[in-house]
Coordinates of C-alpha atoms in Angstrom, one line a residue:
X1304 CA -38.5 221.1 -45.0
X1305 CA -41.9 220.0 -45.7
X1306 CA -42.9 216.4 -45.8
X1307 CA -45.2 214.8 -48.2
X1308 CA -47.5 212.1 -46.8
X1309 CA -48.5 209.3 -49.1
X1310 CA -51.9 209.5 -51.0
X1311 CA -54.7 207.8 -49.1
X1312 CA -56.9 207.2 -52.2
X1313 CA -55.2 206.0 -55.4
X1314 CA -56.6 204.7 -58.7
X1315 CA -54.2 202.3 -60.5
X1316 CA -54.2 199.4 -62.7
X1317 CA -55.4 196.2 -61.1
X1318 CA -53.0 193.2 -60.7
X1319 CA -53.6 189.5 -59.8
X1320 CA -52.7 190.2 -56.1
X1321 CA -55.9 192.5 -56.1
X1322 CA -58.3 189.6 -56.9
X1323 CA -59.2 188.8 -53.2
X1324 CA -59.7 192.4 -52.4
X1325 CA -61.9 192.8 -55.7
X1326 CA -64.1 189.8 -54.7
X1327 CA -64.6 191.2 -51.2
X1328 CA -65.6 194.5 -52.6
X1329 CA -68.2 193.0 -55.0
X1330 CA -69.5 190.8 -52.3
X1331 CA -70.1 193.8 -50.0
X1332 CA -71.4 196.1 -52.8
X1333 CA -73.8 193.6 -54.3
X1334 CA -74.9 191.1 -51.5
X1335 CA -78.1 190.0 -53.3
X1336 CA -76.2 188.8 -56.5
X1337 CA -73.9 185.9 -57.2
X1338 CA -70.3 187.1 -57.0
X1339 CA -67.6 186.6 -59.7
X1340 CA -65.2 183.7 -59.2
X1341 CA -61.5 184.4 -58.7
X1342 CA -60.8 182.9 -62.1
X1343 CA -63.1 185.3 -63.8
X1344 CA -61.4 188.3 -62.3
X1345 CA -58.0 186.9 -63.1
X1346 CA -59.2 186.5 -66.7
X1347 CA -60.2 190.1 -66.9
X1348 CA -56.9 191.2 -65.5
X1349 CA -54.8 188.7 -67.5
X1350 CA -56.6 189.2 -70.9
X1351 CA -56.3 193.0 -70.9
X1352 CA -54.0 194.1 -68.0
X1353 CA -54.0 197.8 -68.7
X1354 CA -57.8 198.0 -69.0
X1355 CA -58.8 197.0 -65.4
X1356 CA -58.6 199.6 -62.6
X1357 CA -58.9 199.5 -58.8
X1358 CA -59.5 202.4 -56.5
X1359 CA -57.4 201.7 -53.2
X1360 CA -58.0 203.6 -50.0
X1361 CA -55.4 202.9 -47.3
X1362 CA -54.7 199.5 -48.8
X1363 CA -58.2 198.5 -49.2
X1364 CA -60.0 197.9 -52.5
X1365 CA -63.0 200.4 -52.6
X1366 CA -63.5 200.6 -56.3
X1367 CA -63.3 198.3 -59.4
X1368 CA -63.9 198.7 -63.1
X1369 CA -63.2 196.0 -65.8
X1370 CA -62.9 196.8 -69.5
X1371 CA -61.9 195.2 -72.8
X1372 CA -61.3 196.4 -76.4
X1373 CA -64.1 195.4 -78.7
X1374 CA -64.5 196.0 -82.5
X1375 CA -67.1 198.5 -83.4
X1376 CA -69.2 196.1 -85.4
X1377 CA -69.7 194.2 -82.1
X1378 CA -69.8 197.0 -79.6
X1379 CA -72.4 199.1 -81.3
X1380 CA -74.6 196.2 -82.4
X1381 CA -77.3 194.6 -80.2
X1382 CA -75.6 192.2 -77.7
X1383 CA -75.9 190.8 -74.2
X1384 CA -73.5 191.0 -71.3
X1385 CA -72.4 187.3 -71.2
X1386 CA -71.6 187.2 -75.0
X1387 CA -69.6 190.4 -75.1
X1388 CA -67.8 189.7 -71.8
X1389 CA -66.7 186.2 -72.7
X1390 CA -68.9 184.9 -70.0
X1391 CA -67.3 187.2 -67.4
X1392 CA -63.6 186.4 -68.2
X1393 CA -63.0 189.4 -70.5
X1394 CA -62.0 186.8 -73.1
X1395 CA -63.6 188.7 -76.0
X1396 CA -60.9 191.2 -75.6
X1397 CA -59.5 192.2 -79.1
X1398 CA -56.1 194.0 -79.1
X1399 CA -57.2 195.6 -82.4
X1400 CA -60.6 196.6 -81.2
X1401 CA -61.5 200.4 -81.6
X1402 CA -63.8 200.8 -78.7
X1403 CA -63.2 200.3 -74.9
X1404 CA -66.1 198.3 -73.5
X1405 CA -67.1 198.4 -69.9
X1406 CA -67.7 195.1 -68.4
X1407 CA -68.2 195.9 -64.8
X1408 CA -68.1 198.8 -62.2
X1409 CA -68.2 198.2 -58.5
X1410 CA -67.9 200.9 -55.7
X1411 CA -68.0 200.7 -51.9
X1412 CA -71.1 202.6 -51.0
X1413 CA -69.6 203.6 -47.7
X1414 CA -67.1 205.7 -49.7
X1415 CA -69.5 207.4 -52.1
X1416 CA -68.5 210.9 -51.0
X1417 CA -65.1 210.3 -52.6
X1418 CA -66.5 210.2 -56.1
X1419 CA -64.8 206.9 -56.7
X1420 CA -67.0 206.0 -59.7
X1421 CA -66.2 209.2 -61.4
X1422 CA -62.6 208.6 -60.8
X1423 CA -62.7 205.2 -62.3
X1424 CA -64.6 206.5 -65.4
X1425 CA -62.0 209.1 -65.7
X1426 CA -59.3 206.4 -65.7
X1427 CA -61.1 204.7 -68.5
X1428 CA -61.4 207.9 -70.4
X1429 CA -57.7 208.6 -70.2
X1430 CA -57.0 205.1 -71.4
X1431 CA -59.3 205.3 -74.4
X1432 CA -57.5 208.6 -75.3
X1433 CA -54.0 207.2 -74.8
X1434 CA -54.9 204.2 -77.2
X1435 CA -56.6 206.5 -79.6
X1436 CA -59.8 204.6 -79.4
X1437 CA -63.1 205.8 -80.8
X1438 CA -64.7 206.0 -77.4
X1439 CA -66.2 204.0 -74.5
X1440 CA -69.3 201.8 -74.7
X1441 CA -71.2 199.7 -72.2
X1442 CA -74.6 198.4 -71.2
X1443 CA -76.0 200.4 -68.2
X1444 CA -78.6 199.3 -65.8
X1445 CA -81.9 201.3 -65.4
X1446 CA -83.1 200.0 -62.1
X1447 CA -85.9 202.5 -61.8
X1448 CA -87.8 201.1 -64.8
X1449 CA -89.6 198.3 -63.2
X1450 CA -91.1 200.6 -60.5
X1451 CA -92.7 202.8 -63.1
X1452 CA -93.1 200.5 -66.0
X1453 CA -96.9 200.8 -66.2
X1454 CA -96.6 204.6 -66.3
X1455 CA -93.5 204.9 -68.5
X1456 CA -94.3 202.4 -71.1
X1457 CA -91.6 200.9 -73.2
X1458 CA -87.9 201.0 -71.9
X1459 CA -87.2 203.4 -74.7
X1460 CA -89.9 205.8 -73.5
X1461 CA -88.6 205.4 -69.9
X1462 CA -85.0 206.4 -71.0
X1463 CA -86.5 209.5 -72.8
X1464 CA -88.4 210.3 -69.8
X1465 CA -85.3 210.2 -67.6
X1466 CA -83.5 212.4 -70.1
X1467 CA -86.4 214.9 -70.0
X1468 CA -86.6 214.8 -66.3
X1469 CA -90.0 213.1 -66.0
X1470 CA -88.4 210.1 -64.2
X1471 CA -85.5 209.8 -61.9
X1472 CA -83.0 206.9 -62.3
X1473 CA -79.8 207.2 -60.2
X1474 CA -77.7 204.9 -62.6
X1475 CA -78.9 206.5 -65.9
X1476 CA -78.5 209.8 -64.4
X1477 CA -74.9 209.1 -63.3
X1478 CA -74.0 208.0 -66.7
X1479 CA -75.5 211.1 -68.3
X1480 CA -73.8 213.4 -65.8
X1481 CA -70.5 211.8 -66.8
X1482 CA -70.8 212.6 -70.4
X1483 CA -72.3 209.4 -71.7
X1484 CA -75.1 209.4 -74.5
X1485 CA -77.6 206.6 -74.9
X1486 CA -77.9 205.3 -78.4
X1487 CA -80.7 202.8 -77.7
X1488 CA -81.8 200.1 -75.4
X1489 CA -80.3 196.4 -75.2
X1490 CA -83.0 193.8 -74.7
X1491 CA -82.2 190.8 -72.6
X1492 CA -78.9 192.3 -71.6
X1493 CA -79.1 191.0 -68.1
X1494 CA -82.1 188.7 -67.8
X1495 CA -81.7 188.4 -64.0
X1496 CA -81.7 192.2 -63.5
X1497 CA -85.4 192.4 -62.5
X1498 CA -85.5 195.9 -61.6
X1499 CA -84.2 196.9 -65.1
X1500 CA -86.6 194.3 -66.7
X1501 CA -83.4 192.7 -68.2
X1502 CA -82.9 195.9 -70.3
X1503 CA -79.8 198.1 -70.4
X1504 CA -79.1 201.5 -71.9
X1505 CA -76.6 201.4 -74.8
X1506 CA -74.3 204.1 -73.6
X1507 CA -71.4 205.7 -75.4
X1508 CA -68.8 208.3 -75.0
X1509 CA -67.0 209.5 -78.3
X1510 CA -63.3 210.4 -78.0
X1511 CA -63.2 214.0 -79.3
X1512 CA -59.5 213.5 -80.3
X1513 CA -60.3 210.9 -82.8
X1514 CA -61.9 211.8 -86.2
X1515 CA -65.0 209.7 -86.6
X1516 CA -64.8 209.7 -90.3
X1517 CA -61.3 208.2 -90.2
X1518 CA -61.4 205.3 -87.8
X1519 CA -57.9 204.3 -86.8
X1520 CA -56.5 201.0 -88.0
X1521 CA -55.0 199.1 -85.1
X1522 CA -52.3 196.4 -85.7
X1523 CA -50.7 194.3 -83.1
X1524 CA -47.0 195.0 -82.8
X1525 CA -44.7 192.2 -83.7
X1526 CA -42.4 192.6 -80.6
X1527 CA -40.7 189.9 -78.7
X1528 CA -41.7 188.4 -75.3
X1529 CA -39.2 185.5 -75.3
X1530 CA -39.7 182.5 -73.0
X1531 CA -37.3 179.6 -72.9
X1532 CA -38.9 176.3 -72.1
X1533 CA -37.2 173.1 -71.3
X1534 CA -38.9 169.7 -71.1
X1535 CA -37.3 166.6 -69.4
X1536 CA -37.9 163.1 -71.0
X1537 CA -37.0 161.2 -67.9
X1538 CA -35.5 157.7 -67.7
X1539 CA -37.3 155.7 -65.1
X1540 CA -34.5 154.1 -63.2
X1541 CA -34.0 152.3 -59.8
X1542 CA -32.4 154.3 -57.0
X1543 CA -30.8 153.3 -53.7
X1544 CA -32.6 156.0 -51.7
X1545 CA -34.4 159.3 -51.7
X1546 CA -31.2 161.4 -52.0
X1547 CA -30.1 159.6 -55.3
X1548 CA -33.4 160.3 -56.8
X1549 CA -33.1 164.1 -55.9
X1550 CA -29.7 164.1 -57.4
X1551 CA -31.0 162.7 -60.6
X1552 CA -33.8 165.4 -60.8
X1553 CA -31.4 168.2 -59.7
X1554 CA -29.0 167.3 -62.7
X1555 CA -31.6 168.2 -65.2
X1556 CA -32.7 171.3 -63.3
X1557 CA -29.0 172.4 -63.2
X1558 CA -28.6 171.9 -67.0
X1559 CA -31.8 173.7 -67.9
X1560 CA -30.8 176.6 -65.7
X1561 CA -27.4 176.7 -67.3
X1562 CA -29.2 177.3 -70.6
X1563 CA -31.2 180.1 -68.9
X1564 CA -34.5 178.4 -69.2
X1565 CA -37.5 180.1 -67.6
X1566 CA -39.3 176.7 -67.1
X1567 CA -38.2 173.1 -66.7
X1568 CA -41.0 170.4 -66.9
X1569 CA -41.0 166.9 -65.5
X1570 CA -43.2 164.0 -66.3
X1571 CA -46.4 162.7 -64.6
X1572 CA -45.5 160.3 -61.8
X1573 CA -41.8 160.8 -62.2
X1574 CA -41.5 160.1 -58.4
X1575 CA -42.4 156.4 -58.8
X1576 CA -38.7 155.6 -59.0
X1577 CA -38.9 156.1 -55.2
X1578 CA -40.6 152.7 -54.9
X1579 CA -37.6 150.9 -56.3
X1580 CA -35.7 150.9 -53.0
X1581 CA -38.5 149.3 -51.1
X1582 CA -37.4 146.1 -49.6
X1583 CA -40.7 144.3 -49.5
X1584 CA -43.2 143.6 -52.0
X1585 CA -46.1 146.0 -52.0
X1586 CA -49.6 145.8 -53.3
X1587 CA -50.6 148.6 -55.6
X1588 CA -52.5 150.4 -52.8
X1589 CA -49.6 149.9 -50.4
X1590 CA -47.2 151.3 -52.9
X1591 CA -49.3 154.4 -53.5
X1592 CA -49.7 154.9 -49.7
X1593 CA -45.9 154.6 -49.3
X1594 CA -45.4 157.1 -52.1
X1595 CA -47.6 159.7 -50.5
X1596 CA -45.2 159.8 -47.6
X1597 CA -42.6 161.5 -49.9
X1598 CA -44.9 164.4 -50.8
X1599 CA -43.6 167.0 -48.3
X1600 CA -39.8 166.2 -48.9
X1601 CA -40.3 166.2 -52.7
X1602 CA -42.0 169.6 -52.6
X1603 CA -39.4 171.0 -50.4
X1604 CA -36.5 169.8 -52.7
X1605 CA -38.2 171.1 -55.8
X1606 CA -38.8 174.5 -54.1
X1607 CA -35.2 174.7 -53.1
X1608 CA -34.0 173.9 -56.4
X1609 CA -36.3 176.5 -58.1
X1610 CA -34.9 179.2 -55.9
X1611 CA -31.3 178.1 -56.1
X1612 CA -31.2 177.7 -59.9
X1613 CA -33.5 180.6 -60.5
X1614 CA -36.0 178.6 -62.6
X1615 CA -39.6 177.8 -62.5
X1616 CA -40.2 173.9 -62.0
X1617 CA -43.2 172.1 -63.1
X1618 CA -42.9 169.1 -60.9
X1619 CA -44.7 166.6 -63.1
X1620 CA -47.0 165.0 -60.6
X1621 CA -47.0 163.1 -57.3
X1622 CA -49.7 160.9 -55.5
X1623 CA -50.9 162.9 -52.7
X1624 CA -53.3 162.1 -49.8
X1625 CA -55.7 165.0 -49.1
X1626 CA -57.4 166.2 -46.1
X1627 CA -60.5 164.0 -46.6
X1628 CA -58.3 160.9 -46.8
X1629 CA -58.5 160.3 -50.7
X1630 CA -55.5 160.1 -52.9
X1631 CA -55.1 162.5 -55.8
X1632 CA -52.5 162.9 -58.6
X1633 CA -51.2 166.3 -58.1
X1634 CA -48.7 168.5 -60.0
X1635 CA -46.6 170.8 -57.8
X1636 CA -45.3 174.0 -59.6
X1637 CA -42.3 175.5 -57.6
X1638 CA -41.6 179.0 -58.8
X1639 CA -38.2 180.9 -58.5
X1640 CA -39.7 183.4 -56.0
X1641 CA -40.3 180.4 -53.5
X1642 CA -44.0 180.1 -53.9
X1643 CA -45.5 176.6 -54.5
X1644 CA -48.6 176.0 -56.4
X1645 CA -50.5 172.8 -57.0
X1646 CA -52.8 171.5 -59.7
X1647 CA -54.7 168.2 -59.2
X1648 CA -55.5 165.8 -62.0
X1649 CA -59.3 166.3 -62.7
X1650 CA -59.8 162.9 -64.7
X1651 CA -57.9 159.9 -63.4
X1652 CA -57.6 157.2 -66.0
X1653 CA -59.6 154.0 -65.6
X1654 CA -56.2 152.2 -64.7
X1655 CA -55.4 154.8 -62.0
X1656 CA -58.9 154.6 -60.5
X1657 CA -59.0 150.7 -60.4
X1658 CA -55.4 150.0 -59.2
X1659 CA -54.7 152.9 -57.1
X1660 CA -58.1 154.3 -56.2
X1661 CA -57.1 157.7 -57.3
X1662 CA -59.8 160.3 -57.2
X1663 CA -60.2 163.3 -59.4
X1664 CA -59.8 166.8 -58.4
X1665 CA -62.4 169.6 -58.6
X1666 CA -60.8 172.8 -59.9
X1667 CA -58.6 174.0 -62.6
X1668 CA -57.1 177.5 -62.6
X1669 CA -54.1 179.3 -64.0
X1670 CA -50.9 179.8 -61.9
X1671 CA -49.5 183.4 -61.9
X1672 CA -45.8 183.4 -62.7
X1673 CA -43.1 186.0 -63.5
X1674 CA -43.8 185.5 -67.2
X1675 CA -47.5 185.5 -66.9
X1676 CA -50.3 183.0 -66.2
X1677 CA -49.7 179.4 -67.2
X1678 CA -51.8 176.2 -66.7
X1679 CA -51.2 172.6 -66.0
X1680 CA -53.1 169.6 -67.4
X1681 CA -52.0 166.3 -66.2
X1682 CA -52.0 163.7 -69.1
X1683 CA -55.6 162.5 -69.5
X1684 CA -56.9 165.9 -68.7
X1685 CA -55.4 167.2 -72.0
X1686 CA -58.0 165.1 -73.7
X1687 CA -60.9 167.2 -72.4
X1688 CA -60.8 170.4 -74.3
X1689 CA -63.1 172.4 -72.0
X1690 CA -60.2 172.4 -69.3
X1691 CA -57.7 174.0 -71.6
X1692 CA -60.4 176.6 -72.7
X1693 CA -61.0 177.4 -69.0
X1694 CA -57.3 178.0 -68.6
X1695 CA -56.9 180.2 -71.7
X1696 CA -60.1 182.2 -70.6
X1697 CA -58.1 183.0 -67.4
X1698 CA -55.2 184.2 -69.5
X1699 CA -52.9 181.2 -69.9
X1700 CA -50.6 181.4 -72.9
X1701 CA -48.6 178.2 -72.0
X1702 CA -50.1 174.9 -70.9
X1703 CA -47.9 172.2 -69.4
X1704 CA -48.9 168.5 -70.0
X1705 CA -46.8 166.1 -67.9
X1706 CA -47.8 162.5 -69.1
X1707 CA -47.0 158.9 -68.4
X1708 CA -48.0 156.5 -71.2
X1709 CA -46.9 152.8 -71.7
X1710 CA -47.3 152.4 -75.5
X1711 CA -47.6 154.4 -78.7
X1712 CA -51.3 154.4 -78.8
X1713 CA -51.5 155.9 -75.3
X1714 CA -48.9 158.4 -76.3
X1715 CA -50.5 159.4 -79.5
X1716 CA -53.8 160.1 -77.8
X1717 CA -52.1 162.6 -75.5
X1718 CA -50.1 164.0 -78.3
X1719 CA -52.8 164.6 -80.8
X1720 CA -55.0 166.1 -78.1
X1721 CA -52.2 168.5 -76.9
X1722 CA -51.7 169.6 -80.5
X1723 CA -55.4 170.3 -80.8
X1724 CA -55.4 172.3 -77.6
X1725 CA -52.4 174.3 -78.9
X1726 CA -54.3 175.1 -82.2
X1727 CA -57.9 175.7 -80.8
X1728 CA -56.7 177.9 -78.0
X1729 CA -53.9 179.6 -79.9
X1730 CA -51.3 178.8 -77.1
X1731 CA -48.2 176.8 -76.5
X1732 CA -48.3 173.3 -75.0
X1733 CA -45.4 171.6 -73.4
X1734 CA -45.4 167.7 -73.0
X1735 CA -43.1 165.8 -70.7
X1736 CA -43.0 162.1 -70.3
X1737 CA -41.2 159.1 -68.8
X1738 CA -39.3 156.5 -70.7
X1739 CA -37.6 153.3 -69.7
X1740 CA -38.9 150.8 -67.1
X1741 CA -39.1 150.0 -63.5
X1742 CA -39.2 146.3 -62.9
X1743 CA -41.2 145.5 -59.8
X1744 CA -43.0 148.8 -59.7
X1745 CA -46.7 148.2 -60.7
X1746 CA -47.8 150.4 -63.7
X1747 CA -44.3 151.3 -64.6
X1748 CA -43.2 148.2 -66.5
X1749 CA -42.7 150.0 -69.7
X1750 CA -43.0 153.5 -70.9
X1751 CA -43.3 155.3 -74.2
X1752 CA -42.7 159.0 -74.8
X1753 CA -41.6 161.7 -77.2
X1754 CA -41.6 164.9 -75.2
X1755 CA -42.3 168.1 -77.2
X1756 CA -43.1 171.8 -77.3
X1757 CA -46.1 172.5 -79.4
X1758 CA -47.4 175.6 -81.1
X1759 CA -50.4 176.8 -83.0
X1760 CA -50.2 176.2 -86.7
X1761 CA -49.9 179.7 -88.4
X1762 CA -47.3 181.9 -90.0
X1763 CA -45.3 183.0 -86.9
X1764 CA -44.8 179.4 -85.7
X1765 CA -42.9 176.4 -86.7
X1766 CA -44.0 174.8 -90.0
X1767 CA -45.5 171.6 -88.4
X1768 CA -46.7 173.3 -85.1
X1769 CA -43.5 171.7 -83.3
X1770 CA -41.1 174.3 -81.7
X1771 CA -38.9 171.2 -80.6
X1772 CA -39.2 167.6 -79.8
X1773 CA -37.1 164.8 -78.2
X1774 CA -36.1 161.6 -79.9
X1775 CA -38.5 158.6 -79.0
X1776 CA -37.8 156.7 -75.8
X1777 CA -34.3 158.1 -74.8
X1778 CA -33.6 160.3 -71.9
X1779 CA -33.3 163.8 -73.1
X1780 CA -33.6 167.6 -72.3
X1781 CA -35.3 169.5 -75.0
X1782 CA -35.2 173.2 -75.1
X1783 CA -36.9 175.8 -77.3
X1784 CA -37.4 179.6 -77.3
X1785 CA -41.1 180.7 -77.9
X1786 CA -42.4 184.3 -78.4
X1787 CA -45.5 185.0 -76.4
X1788 CA -46.2 188.1 -78.5
X1789 CA -46.7 185.7 -81.5
X1790 CA -49.8 184.5 -79.7
X1791 CA -51.2 187.9 -79.2
X1792 CA -50.7 188.6 -83.0
X1793 CA -52.2 185.3 -84.0
X1794 CA -55.4 185.8 -81.8
X1795 CA -56.0 189.1 -83.3
X1796 CA -54.6 188.9 -86.9
X1797 CA -53.9 185.2 -87.6
X1798 CA -55.2 183.2 -90.6
X1799 CA -57.8 181.8 -88.3
X1800 CA -58.9 183.3 -85.0
X1801 CA -60.3 180.4 -82.9
X1802 CA -60.7 182.4 -79.7
X1803 CA -62.2 185.5 -81.3
X1804 CA -64.5 183.6 -83.6
X1805 CA -66.3 181.6 -80.8
X1806 CA -70.1 181.7 -81.0
X1807 CA -70.9 182.9 -77.5
X1808 CA -74.4 183.4 -78.6
X1809 CA -74.9 179.7 -79.3
X1810 CA -72.9 177.9 -76.7
X1811 CA -70.9 178.3 -73.5
X1812 CA -69.4 176.1 -70.7
X1813 CA -71.4 176.0 -67.5
X1814 CA -69.0 175.2 -64.6
X1815 CA -70.5 174.1 -61.5
X1816 CA -69.9 176.1 -58.4
X1817 CA -70.6 173.2 -56.1
X1818 CA -67.1 171.8 -55.7
X1819 CA -65.0 175.0 -55.6
X1820 CA -65.5 178.8 -55.1
X1821 CA -62.9 179.2 -57.8
X1822 CA -64.9 177.4 -60.4
X1823 CA -67.2 179.6 -62.6
X1824 CA -70.8 179.3 -63.5
X1825 CA -71.1 181.3 -66.7
X1826 CA -74.9 181.1 -66.7
X1827 CA -74.9 183.1 -63.5
X1828 CA -76.2 186.6 -64.0
X1829 CA -73.5 189.3 -63.7
X1830 CA -73.6 191.7 -60.7
X1831 CA -76.5 194.1 -60.5
X1832 CA -74.6 197.2 -59.4
X1833 CA -76.2 199.8 -57.4
X1834 CA -75.4 203.6 -57.7
X1835 CA -73.5 204.5 -59.8
X1836 CA -73.5 200.9 -61.3
X1837 CA -73.5 199.7 -64.9
X1838 CA -70.6 199.4 -67.4

């Protein structure tokens, strides 16, 4: 009986677990250009999962191509790479777009004999046919242009010369050989691409199975991607020891799991109750120092509960001493598969900075879960809209906001901003806050909260943009079902389309790379691919 050995080379859809391999490939393939960030690659994958492909040779990523769906009016009009790619995140993806747009292609040059570039282009072509799109379009490099510019003349003349055989350009030649036709030249497409003079060939492949005179009308299916969310409005109370605190937390985890919730969310600084059994009077700094000692056991207990009760736990936040000796306010997200993720608070409030010397973190990124990517913004961070937009560009459809406010004014600041984040990013926002008081614990004298689950304001959602909310200032568990598919519909066909209507040609957020390799700088030039390269 013959035995079949596994394939050594495979082209398949990219998944978040491939991000590290993709970054290594691009770094190796294009050593002279600035690499993508992990967040940008995650955004490409999360925003259009079926449109990103990797070639894997014996478990190593040796090829990658990124794509998005774009409307014809945008894809065939003059444009630049940063604008049409959503600054590298693939966030311009339109589920009703009738063209497949090529954002990136990277190939391991040491494996060129395997025709990896051709295989990736074929995967794109098959996808375009399956989706009944009008074709594939991209901006391709023309790296031979600068070398013969004085002889060739304009980039249009150079392109014509390549087609007629007067000049040789390996990238343009590769595209022509693979069935693409230039419809013009895109000026200032990649300003940093000096060898191409910043120009790009506007390449298209037309799907022969779609009548060009009858463009298909795409609609987003109104299916159901149901997720059950639970938010805990937790009563601050004195406890006699660590075990009693854990018992109180586990009670709500158990109840949320009984209702088959996918997530349960706790408030910011919900662990301050652990200071209530201290026998001596502590200064604010001594109190925070003591609290940091509970970090490891808290995370261990939350992770245990997540696996035992089969629920994802957003563990509010807990003061944490970092490797450099500073203290940060960090949310620990314990998933039901046993993995533990963290998100630091980027902006400490003036009160936190003064009394507790809490320092701000330096990166905000999505967390991949079994229901898709989610994000966490701790309290004050929700009042900075660029953070939520970053998370949504990476693919987040749910943003969790653990908060801790002592009066109605403070609460309403967070509430109004959280609602704004839900509207402007067309996503769900879940708020979880503390109520009650802890006499003798600094900064927990009084608390005010009305925890809630917020939605965008459009037809598929709740009338007031509120899926569910707790009563004010009482301990409660609030649960609601939300449909992630409604977000996809709203982003493509809603009354307003905040994400799609952004003016990338006028403004963008420039994220510094100095603090974290995971933080994008959207002004950075996209990769300048070598052969085959482009699109």
